[in-house]
């Protein structure tokens, strides 16, 4: 139990420095979320890539992602997002380098496979599963770290 606490504390501390200075309220909300949404993932990706200010709403972040054709126009801010789409959004936000098919297509399928190949996602991960806010932040951080190697 103590090791988990130390790991989570260091992860949160590391995320707070590397994900820049997002609004503390939004970060707390995302961390506490059981099922992360399109709006929350869009916010994290856009703030990390400096396409929006940290004080904008989830709606504005999602609109930015829609205008860049990264999410379907039909999704709403509070719709739960699946791991496959999270992989695609975060891989692009972190400008992750990868294999041939990922480099060519940047599709959801190959983004997911690339994150598994780079051990960012566990091998038993399913692209249709929903994830928590804490898991989403960890995936974004792993993408950032993988890109800086």
XYZ file of C-alpha atoms in Angstrom:
149
model
C 0.000 0.000 0.000
C 2.813 2.387 0.906
C 4.594 1.736 -2.405
C 1.394 2.542 -4.308
C 1.048 5.815 -2.425
C 4.647 6.811 -3.142
C 4.272 5.879 -6.816
C 1.001 7.779 -7.222
C 2.352 10.791 -5.355
C 5.468 10.920 -7.530
C 3.393 10.404 -10.681
C 1.053 13.241 -9.771
C 3.976 15.485 -8.886
C 5.723 14.642 -12.142
C 2.542 15.218 -14.135
C 1.966 18.557 -12.526
C 5.381 19.777 -13.672
C 5.457 18.250 -17.145
C 1.855 18.879 -18.134
C 2.528 22.570 -17.497
C 0.298 24.490 -15.154
C -3.241 23.408 -15.924
C -5.988 24.663 -13.740
C -5.812 22.843 -10.411
C -9.573 22.431 -10.327
C -9.699 20.780 -13.746
C -6.750 18.538 -12.960
C -8.338 17.451 -9.690
C -11.610 16.786 -11.463
C -9.895 14.704 -14.141
C -7.887 12.737 -11.570
C -11.044 11.884 -9.645
C -13.038 10.861 -12.730
C -13.961 7.175 -12.919
C -14.627 7.292 -16.681
C -12.807 9.983 -18.631
C -14.754 11.932 -21.269
C -14.042 13.352 -24.718
C -13.987 16.837 -23.216
C -11.420 15.924 -20.564
C -9.107 14.081 -22.959
C -9.402 16.929 -25.465
C -8.532 19.424 -22.738
C -5.412 17.500 -21.690
C -4.202 17.031 -25.259
C -4.848 20.622 -26.308
C -3.274 22.164 -23.207
C -0.209 19.941 -23.562
C 0.191 20.859 -27.239
C -0.431 24.563 -26.492
C -3.414 24.854 -28.832
C -5.631 26.281 -26.068
C -5.166 28.164 -22.819
C -5.507 26.194 -19.603
C -8.525 28.203 -18.490
C -10.842 27.238 -21.374
C -13.776 24.888 -20.981
C -13.949 21.257 -22.002
C -16.419 22.313 -24.705
C -13.855 24.659 -26.270
C -11.157 21.979 -26.108
C -13.452 19.475 -27.812
C -14.369 22.031 -30.483
C -10.647 22.472 -31.175
C -10.226 18.720 -31.568
C -13.248 18.558 -33.886
C -11.891 21.381 -36.036
C -8.655 19.391 -36.423
C -10.666 16.267 -37.355
C -9.276 14.300 -34.395
C -12.691 13.385 -33.000
C -16.032 12.751 -34.700
C -18.325 15.763 -34.989
C -21.139 13.786 -33.356
C -19.514 13.332 -29.926
C -20.453 15.481 -26.972
C -18.225 16.811 -24.210
C -19.506 14.408 -21.543
C -19.503 11.291 -23.735
C -17.176 8.605 -22.351
C -14.143 7.982 -24.540
C -12.628 4.582 -25.277
C -8.985 3.669 -24.876
C -8.379 3.323 -28.624
C -9.363 6.940 -29.220
C -7.389 8.113 -26.179
C -4.332 6.398 -27.654
C -4.768 8.185 -30.972
C -5.315 11.612 -29.423
C -2.419 11.400 -26.970
C 0.002 9.888 -29.492
C -0.669 12.811 -31.799
C -0.541 15.395 -29.025
C 2.856 14.097 -27.897
C 4.032 13.804 -31.528
C 4.977 10.221 -30.783
C 7.360 8.530 -33.187
C 6.492 4.988 -34.178
C 6.465 2.172 -36.682
C 5.751 2.335 -40.389
C 1.969 1.857 -40.315
C 1.507 4.285 -37.441
C 3.695 6.862 -39.184
C 1.745 6.533 -42.428
C -1.805 6.425 -41.086
C -1.848 7.890 -37.539
C -5.131 5.975 -37.278
C -6.776 4.892 -34.052
C -5.928 1.247 -34.735
C -2.221 1.817 -35.318
C -1.934 4.411 -32.555
C -3.278 1.828 -30.128
C -0.917 -0.856 -31.464
C 2.029 1.546 -31.252
C 1.330 2.385 -27.611
C 1.226 -1.329 -26.859
C 4.447 -1.929 -28.798
C 6.187 0.811 -26.804
C 4.856 -0.647 -23.518
C 2.845 2.479 -22.798
C -0.271 0.315 -22.680
C -0.336 -3.206 -21.254
C -0.469 -6.052 -23.766
C -3.910 -7.116 -22.525
C -5.406 -3.631 -23.050
C -8.594 -3.500 -25.102
C -9.274 -0.506 -27.378
C -12.968 -0.554 -26.468
C -12.424 -0.226 -22.711
C -13.184 2.955 -20.809
C -10.525 4.365 -18.491
C -10.291 6.610 -15.448
C -8.894 10.111 -15.412
C -5.853 8.903 -13.483
C -5.146 6.308 -16.197
C -5.578 8.927 -18.926
C -3.031 11.213 -17.283
C -0.603 8.320 -16.890
C -0.942 7.432 -20.581
C -0.334 11.032 -21.640
C 2.740 11.200 -19.417
C 4.086 7.945 -20.849
C 3.596 9.282 -24.403
C 5.473 12.442 -23.483
C 8.287 10.449 -21.877
C 8.515 8.047 -24.833
C 8.814 10.945 -27.244
C 11.620 12.552 -25.280
C 13.839 9.442 -25.410
